Short mmCIF file of C-alpha atoms in Angstrom, two decimals:
data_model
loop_
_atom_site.label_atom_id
_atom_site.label_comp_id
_atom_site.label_asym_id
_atom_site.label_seq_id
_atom_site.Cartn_x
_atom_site.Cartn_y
_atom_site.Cartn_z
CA UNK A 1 -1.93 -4.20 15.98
CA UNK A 2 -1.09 -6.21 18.99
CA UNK A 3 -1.73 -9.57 17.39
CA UNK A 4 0.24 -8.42 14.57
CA UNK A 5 3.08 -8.11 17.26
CA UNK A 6 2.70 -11.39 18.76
CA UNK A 7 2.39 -13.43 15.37
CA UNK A 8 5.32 -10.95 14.58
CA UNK A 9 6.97 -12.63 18.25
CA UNK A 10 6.06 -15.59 17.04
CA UNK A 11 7.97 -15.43 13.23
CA UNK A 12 11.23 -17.20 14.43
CA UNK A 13 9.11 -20.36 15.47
CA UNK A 14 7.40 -20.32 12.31
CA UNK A 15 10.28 -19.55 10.33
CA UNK A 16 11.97 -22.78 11.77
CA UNK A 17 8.92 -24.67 11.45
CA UNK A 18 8.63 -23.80 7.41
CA UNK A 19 12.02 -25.10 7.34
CA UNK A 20 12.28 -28.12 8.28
CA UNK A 21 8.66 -28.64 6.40
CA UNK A 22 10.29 -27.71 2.96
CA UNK A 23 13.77 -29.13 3.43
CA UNK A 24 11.95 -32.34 3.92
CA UNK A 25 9.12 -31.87 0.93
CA UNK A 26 12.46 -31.20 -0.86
CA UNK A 27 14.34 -34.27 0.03
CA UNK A 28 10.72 -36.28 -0.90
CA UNK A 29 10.09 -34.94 -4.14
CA UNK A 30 13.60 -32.81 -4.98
CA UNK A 31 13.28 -32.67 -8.63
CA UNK A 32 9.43 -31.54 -8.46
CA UNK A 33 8.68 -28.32 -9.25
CA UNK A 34 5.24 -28.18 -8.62
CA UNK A 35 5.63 -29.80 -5.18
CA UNK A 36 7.93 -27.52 -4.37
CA UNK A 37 5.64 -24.61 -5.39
CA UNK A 38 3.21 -25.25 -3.29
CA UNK A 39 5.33 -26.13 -0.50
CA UNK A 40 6.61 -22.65 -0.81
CA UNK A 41 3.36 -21.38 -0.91
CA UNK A 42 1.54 -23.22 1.99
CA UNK A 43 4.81 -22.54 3.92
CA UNK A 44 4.30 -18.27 3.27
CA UNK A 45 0.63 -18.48 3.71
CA UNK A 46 1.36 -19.99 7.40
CA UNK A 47 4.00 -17.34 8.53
CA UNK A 48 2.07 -14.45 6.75
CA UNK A 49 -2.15 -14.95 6.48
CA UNK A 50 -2.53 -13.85 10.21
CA UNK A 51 -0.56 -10.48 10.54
CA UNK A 52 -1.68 -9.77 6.90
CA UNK A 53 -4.87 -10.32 7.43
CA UNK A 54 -5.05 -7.72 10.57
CA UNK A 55 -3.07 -5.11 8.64
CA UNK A 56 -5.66 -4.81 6.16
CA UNK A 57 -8.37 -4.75 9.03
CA UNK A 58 -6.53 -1.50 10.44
CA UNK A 59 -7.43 0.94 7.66
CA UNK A 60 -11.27 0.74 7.37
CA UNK A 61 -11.22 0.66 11.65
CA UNK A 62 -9.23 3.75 11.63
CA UNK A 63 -11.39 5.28 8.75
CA UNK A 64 -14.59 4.48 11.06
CA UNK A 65 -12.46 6.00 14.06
CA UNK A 66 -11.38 9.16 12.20
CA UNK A 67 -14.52 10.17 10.10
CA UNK A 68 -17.37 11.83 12.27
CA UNK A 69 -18.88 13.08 8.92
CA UNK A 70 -18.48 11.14 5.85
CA UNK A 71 -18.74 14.07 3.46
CA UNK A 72 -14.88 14.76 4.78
CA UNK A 73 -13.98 10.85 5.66
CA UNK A 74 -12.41 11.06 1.59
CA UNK A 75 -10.07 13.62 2.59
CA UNK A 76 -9.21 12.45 5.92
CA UNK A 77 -9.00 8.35 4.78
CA UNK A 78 -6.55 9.51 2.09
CA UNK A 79 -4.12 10.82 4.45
CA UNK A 80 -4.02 7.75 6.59
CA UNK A 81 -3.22 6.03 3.26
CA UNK A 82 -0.46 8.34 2.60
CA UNK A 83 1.02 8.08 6.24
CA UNK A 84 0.81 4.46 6.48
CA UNK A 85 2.43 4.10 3.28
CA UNK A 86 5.27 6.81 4.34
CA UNK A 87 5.40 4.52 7.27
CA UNK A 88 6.42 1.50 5.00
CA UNK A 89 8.61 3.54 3.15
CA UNK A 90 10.49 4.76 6.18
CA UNK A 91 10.58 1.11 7.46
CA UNK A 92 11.74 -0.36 4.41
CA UNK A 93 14.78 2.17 4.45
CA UNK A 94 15.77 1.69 8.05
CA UNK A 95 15.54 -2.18 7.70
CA UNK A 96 17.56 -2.56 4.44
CA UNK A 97 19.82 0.00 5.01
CA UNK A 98 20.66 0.16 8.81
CA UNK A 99 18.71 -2.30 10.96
CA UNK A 100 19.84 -5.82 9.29
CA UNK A 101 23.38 -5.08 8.84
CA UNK A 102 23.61 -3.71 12.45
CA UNK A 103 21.53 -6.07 14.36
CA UNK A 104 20.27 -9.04 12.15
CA UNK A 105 16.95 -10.44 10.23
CA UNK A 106 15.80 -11.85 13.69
CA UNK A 107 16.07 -9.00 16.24
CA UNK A 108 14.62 -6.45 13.00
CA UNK A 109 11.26 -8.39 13.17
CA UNK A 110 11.27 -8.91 16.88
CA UNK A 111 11.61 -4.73 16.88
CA UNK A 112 8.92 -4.49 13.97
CA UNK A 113 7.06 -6.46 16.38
CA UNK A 114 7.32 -4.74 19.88
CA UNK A 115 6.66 -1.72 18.06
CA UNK A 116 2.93 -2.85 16.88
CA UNK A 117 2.26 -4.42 20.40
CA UNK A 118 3.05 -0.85 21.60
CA UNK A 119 1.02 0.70 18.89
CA UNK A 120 -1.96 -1.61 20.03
CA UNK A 121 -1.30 -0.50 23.57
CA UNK A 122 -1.53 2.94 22.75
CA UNK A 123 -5.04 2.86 20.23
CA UNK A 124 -6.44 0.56 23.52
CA UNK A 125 -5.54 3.70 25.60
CA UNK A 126 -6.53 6.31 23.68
CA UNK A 127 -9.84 4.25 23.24
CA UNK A 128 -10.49 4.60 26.52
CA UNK A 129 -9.46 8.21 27.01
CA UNK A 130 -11.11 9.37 23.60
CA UNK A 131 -14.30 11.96 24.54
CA UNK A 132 -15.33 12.47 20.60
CA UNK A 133 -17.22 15.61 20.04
CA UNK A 134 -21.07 15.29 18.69
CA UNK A 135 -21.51 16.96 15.47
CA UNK A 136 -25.00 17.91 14.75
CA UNK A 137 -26.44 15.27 12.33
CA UNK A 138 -28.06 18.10 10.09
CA UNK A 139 -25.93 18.49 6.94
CA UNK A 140 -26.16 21.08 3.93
CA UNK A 141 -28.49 20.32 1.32
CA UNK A 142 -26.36 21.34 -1.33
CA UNK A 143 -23.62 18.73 -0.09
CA UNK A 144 -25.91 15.73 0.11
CA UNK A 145 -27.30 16.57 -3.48
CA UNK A 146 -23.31 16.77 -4.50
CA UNK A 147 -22.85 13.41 -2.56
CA UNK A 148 -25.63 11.67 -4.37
CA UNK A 149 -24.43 13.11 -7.66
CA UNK A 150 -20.70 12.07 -7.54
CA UNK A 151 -21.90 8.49 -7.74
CA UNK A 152 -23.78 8.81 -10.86
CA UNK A 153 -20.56 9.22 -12.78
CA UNK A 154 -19.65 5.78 -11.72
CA UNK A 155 -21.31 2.63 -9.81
CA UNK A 156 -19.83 1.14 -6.90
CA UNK A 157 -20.17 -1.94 -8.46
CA UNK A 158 -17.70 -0.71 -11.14
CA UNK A 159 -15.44 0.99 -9.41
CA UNK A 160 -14.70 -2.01 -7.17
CA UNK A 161 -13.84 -3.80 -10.78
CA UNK A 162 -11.69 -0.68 -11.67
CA UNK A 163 -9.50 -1.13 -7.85
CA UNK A 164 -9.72 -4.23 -8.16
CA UNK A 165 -7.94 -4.63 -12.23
CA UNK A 166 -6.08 -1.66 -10.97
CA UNK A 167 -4.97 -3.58 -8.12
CA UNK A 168 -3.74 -6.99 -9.97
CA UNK A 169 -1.94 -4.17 -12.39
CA UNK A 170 -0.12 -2.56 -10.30
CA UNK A 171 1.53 -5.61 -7.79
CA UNK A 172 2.01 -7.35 -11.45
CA UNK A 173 4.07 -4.62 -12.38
CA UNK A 174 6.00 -4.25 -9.18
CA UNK A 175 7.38 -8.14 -9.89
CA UNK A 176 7.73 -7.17 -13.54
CA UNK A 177 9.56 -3.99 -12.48
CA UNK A 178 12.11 -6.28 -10.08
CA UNK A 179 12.87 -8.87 -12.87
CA UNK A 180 13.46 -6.13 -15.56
CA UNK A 181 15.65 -3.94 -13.03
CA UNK A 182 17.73 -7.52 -12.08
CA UNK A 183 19.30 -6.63 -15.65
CA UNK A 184 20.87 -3.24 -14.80
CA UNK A 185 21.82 -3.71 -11.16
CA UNK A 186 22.70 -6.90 -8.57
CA UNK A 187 20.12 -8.64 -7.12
CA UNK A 188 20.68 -7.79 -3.05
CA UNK A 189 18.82 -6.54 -0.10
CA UNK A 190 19.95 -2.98 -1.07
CA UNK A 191 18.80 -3.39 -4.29
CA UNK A 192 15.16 -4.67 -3.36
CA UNK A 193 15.15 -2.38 -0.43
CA UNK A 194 15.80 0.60 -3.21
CA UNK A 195 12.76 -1.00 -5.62
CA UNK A 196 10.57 -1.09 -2.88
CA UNK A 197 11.22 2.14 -1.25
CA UNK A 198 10.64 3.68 -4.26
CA UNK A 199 7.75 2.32 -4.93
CA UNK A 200 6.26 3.49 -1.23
CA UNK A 201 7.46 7.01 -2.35
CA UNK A 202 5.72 7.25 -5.09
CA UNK A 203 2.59 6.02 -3.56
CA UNK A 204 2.96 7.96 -0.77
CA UNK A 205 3.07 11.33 -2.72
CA UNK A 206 0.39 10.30 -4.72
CA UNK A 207 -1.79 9.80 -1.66
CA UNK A 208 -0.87 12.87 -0.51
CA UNK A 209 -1.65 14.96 -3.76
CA UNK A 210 -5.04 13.13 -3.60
CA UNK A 211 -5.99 14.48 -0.46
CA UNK A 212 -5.08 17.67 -1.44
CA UNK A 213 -7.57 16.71 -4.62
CA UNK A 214 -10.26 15.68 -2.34
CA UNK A 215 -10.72 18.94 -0.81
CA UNK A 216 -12.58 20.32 -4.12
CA UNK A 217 -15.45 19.48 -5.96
CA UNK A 218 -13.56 17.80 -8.88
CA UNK A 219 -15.49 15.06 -11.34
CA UNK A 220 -13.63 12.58 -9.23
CA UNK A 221 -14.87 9.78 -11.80
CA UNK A 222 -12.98 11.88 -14.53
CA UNK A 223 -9.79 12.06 -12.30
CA UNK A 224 -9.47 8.41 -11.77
CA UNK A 225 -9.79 7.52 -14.73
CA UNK A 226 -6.90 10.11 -15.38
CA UNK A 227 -4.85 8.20 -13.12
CA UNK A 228 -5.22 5.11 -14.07
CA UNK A 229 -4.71 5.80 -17.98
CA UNK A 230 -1.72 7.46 -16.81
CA UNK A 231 -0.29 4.53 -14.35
CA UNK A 232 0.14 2.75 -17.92
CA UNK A 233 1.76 5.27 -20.09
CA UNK A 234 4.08 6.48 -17.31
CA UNK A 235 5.56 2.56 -16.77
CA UNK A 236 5.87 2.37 -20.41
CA UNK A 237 7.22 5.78 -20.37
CA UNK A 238 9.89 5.32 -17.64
CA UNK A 239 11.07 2.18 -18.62
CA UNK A 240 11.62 2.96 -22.66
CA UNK A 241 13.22 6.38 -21.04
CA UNK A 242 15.47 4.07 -18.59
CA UNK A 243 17.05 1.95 -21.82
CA UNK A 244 17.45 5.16 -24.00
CA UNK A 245 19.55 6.35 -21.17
CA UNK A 246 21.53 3.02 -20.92
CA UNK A 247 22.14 3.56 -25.22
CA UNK A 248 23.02 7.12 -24.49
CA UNK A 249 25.76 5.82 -22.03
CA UNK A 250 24.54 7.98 -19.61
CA UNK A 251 24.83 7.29 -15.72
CA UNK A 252 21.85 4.87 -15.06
CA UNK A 253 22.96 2.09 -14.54
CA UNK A 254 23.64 2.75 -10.73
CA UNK A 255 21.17 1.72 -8.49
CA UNK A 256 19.25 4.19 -7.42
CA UNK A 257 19.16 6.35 -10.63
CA UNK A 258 18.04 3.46 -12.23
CA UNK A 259 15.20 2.41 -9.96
CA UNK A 260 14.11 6.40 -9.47
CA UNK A 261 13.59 6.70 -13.59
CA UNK A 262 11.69 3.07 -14.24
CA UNK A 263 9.24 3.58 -10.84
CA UNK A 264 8.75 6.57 -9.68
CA UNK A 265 6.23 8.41 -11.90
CA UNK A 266 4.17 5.51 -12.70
CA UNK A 267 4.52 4.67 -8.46
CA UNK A 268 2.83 8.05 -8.37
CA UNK A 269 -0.25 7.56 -10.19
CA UNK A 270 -0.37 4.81 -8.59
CA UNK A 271 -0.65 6.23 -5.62
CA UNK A 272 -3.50 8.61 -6.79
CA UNK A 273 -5.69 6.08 -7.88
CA UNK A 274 -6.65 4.43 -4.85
CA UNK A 275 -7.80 7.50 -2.79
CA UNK A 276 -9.79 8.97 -5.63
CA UNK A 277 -11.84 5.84 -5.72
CA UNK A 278 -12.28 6.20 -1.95
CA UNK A 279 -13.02 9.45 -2.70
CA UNK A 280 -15.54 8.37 -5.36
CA UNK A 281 -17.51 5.93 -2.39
CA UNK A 282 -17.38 8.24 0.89
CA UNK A 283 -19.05 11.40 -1.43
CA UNK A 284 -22.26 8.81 -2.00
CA UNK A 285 -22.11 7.57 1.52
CA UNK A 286 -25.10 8.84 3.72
CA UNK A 287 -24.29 11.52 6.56
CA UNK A 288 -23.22 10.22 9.94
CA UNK A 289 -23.27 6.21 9.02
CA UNK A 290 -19.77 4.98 9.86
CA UNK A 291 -20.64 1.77 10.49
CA UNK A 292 -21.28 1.93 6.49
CA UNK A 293 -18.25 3.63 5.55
CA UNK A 294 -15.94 1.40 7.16
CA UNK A 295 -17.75 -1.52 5.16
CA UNK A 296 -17.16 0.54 1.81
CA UNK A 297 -13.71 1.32 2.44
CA UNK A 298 -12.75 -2.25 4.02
CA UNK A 299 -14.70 -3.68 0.65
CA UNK A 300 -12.80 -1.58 -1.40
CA UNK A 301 -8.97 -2.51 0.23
#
């Protein structure tokens, strides 16, 4: 978290830097596309690798942090999902809709920032402070023999290849969903800030219901696959419902009722997917080994 701040700290020097990089790439080579590409690319991957490479360290760390027993670490990783996620959401609202207009791009990321070195500040303390209760290591047989079971339905090896298609599926569609929406509405901040937030929403809830899901003793295999079946037919769904609308002359054309009926339901599922399959690995994951878990998460994000 706190090097996320500083590289955060850091943006408006490597924002500058970028800059000047491109506008001269562009006045070398101003009618080539590919150049350009890449410089755009090479240019993103400098400002963004680091801080995007420590957010996705923070989930399997926490997961480690928050799961003395693995048999509930499902449960308890899919609500950190959820909350980070409602986190975005809230983030993405407060930036588009209040924070840039009242104080600017520049001071919104230096706040993003301070706020993460704070958040780093307060894990470090709490690190220190933190007296975890030991949990006897001896666990129910009948668990373990579920544990072991819920596995059979479905390797890990193939259901990293189902997160991971599910994965390149869903952030396609997100771009696909932003260049189809550009047709009803005016590409602005408010209007990305919308698409995006609802996006987050959907997720969000969708984490949430799967912790709720978690709890049982559901064919978790069965569920997934649920979910990810019905990712696809709600985006087809949503969007063919979104133009029939538009035909009918009803009111969807606005913003918001126009980005709430193309993303929400299939943002949903989305959402689901995800913490089922971590669902899917914690249930086969030995007792107390946390160490383990964090690996199986982290290799799963």
């Amino acid at each position: 978290e706190i090097l996320i701040g500083i590289t955060g700290l850091l943006s408006p020097l490597l924002l500058d830097a970028a800059s000047a990089l491109y506008v001269a790439l562009h006045a070398a080579a101003p009618e080539s596309l590919g150049v350009l590409t890449i410089a755009r690319l090479v240019c993103s991957f400098a400002i963004l690798a680091i801080p995007t490479t420590m957010m996705g360290i923070t989930l399997p760390l926490l997961a480690a942090a928050v799961s003395q027993r693995t048999g509930s670490a499902g449960t308890r990783v899919s609500l950190l999902y959820a909350m980070n996620t409602l986190g975005a959401m809230t983030g993405t609202l407060l930036t588009g809709y209040i924070l840039i207009p009242a104080i600017g791009i520049r001071q919104s990321f230096l706040l993003a920032a301070a706020l993460n070195v704070l958040v780093g500040v307060v894990a470090l303390l709490l690190s220190r402070s933190r007296n975890a209760p030991i949990e006897s290591a001896i666990s129910d047989q009948k668990s373990e023999i579920d544990q072991q079971s819920a596995i059979t339905h479905l390797k890990l090896s193939s259901l990293s290849v189902v997160v991971a298609v599910s994965g390149f599926a869903s952030l396609g569609l997100e771009i696909v969903w932003f260049r189809l929406l550009l047709q009803f509405v005016t590409a602005t901040t408010e209007a990305f800030t919308a698409m995006l937030t609802t996006v987050l929403g959907g997720i969000a809830l969708g984490g949430l219901v799967a912790s709720l899901v978690l709890r049982s003793r559901h064919d978790l295999s069965a569920l997934l696959g649920a979910a990810q079946a019905m990712t696809g037919i709600a985006a087809v769904m949503s969007m063919s419902f979104l133009l029939w609308t538009v035909k009918q002359g009803w009111n969807t054309m606005e913003l918001w009722p126009a980005v709430l009926t193309a993303i929400f339901a299939p943002s949903f599922f989305m959402g689901l997917g995800f913490p089922l399959a971590l669902g899917i690995a914690t249930r086969s994951a030995s007792g107390h080994d946390r160490a383990g878990l964090a690996r199986r998460i982290g290799g799963l994000y």
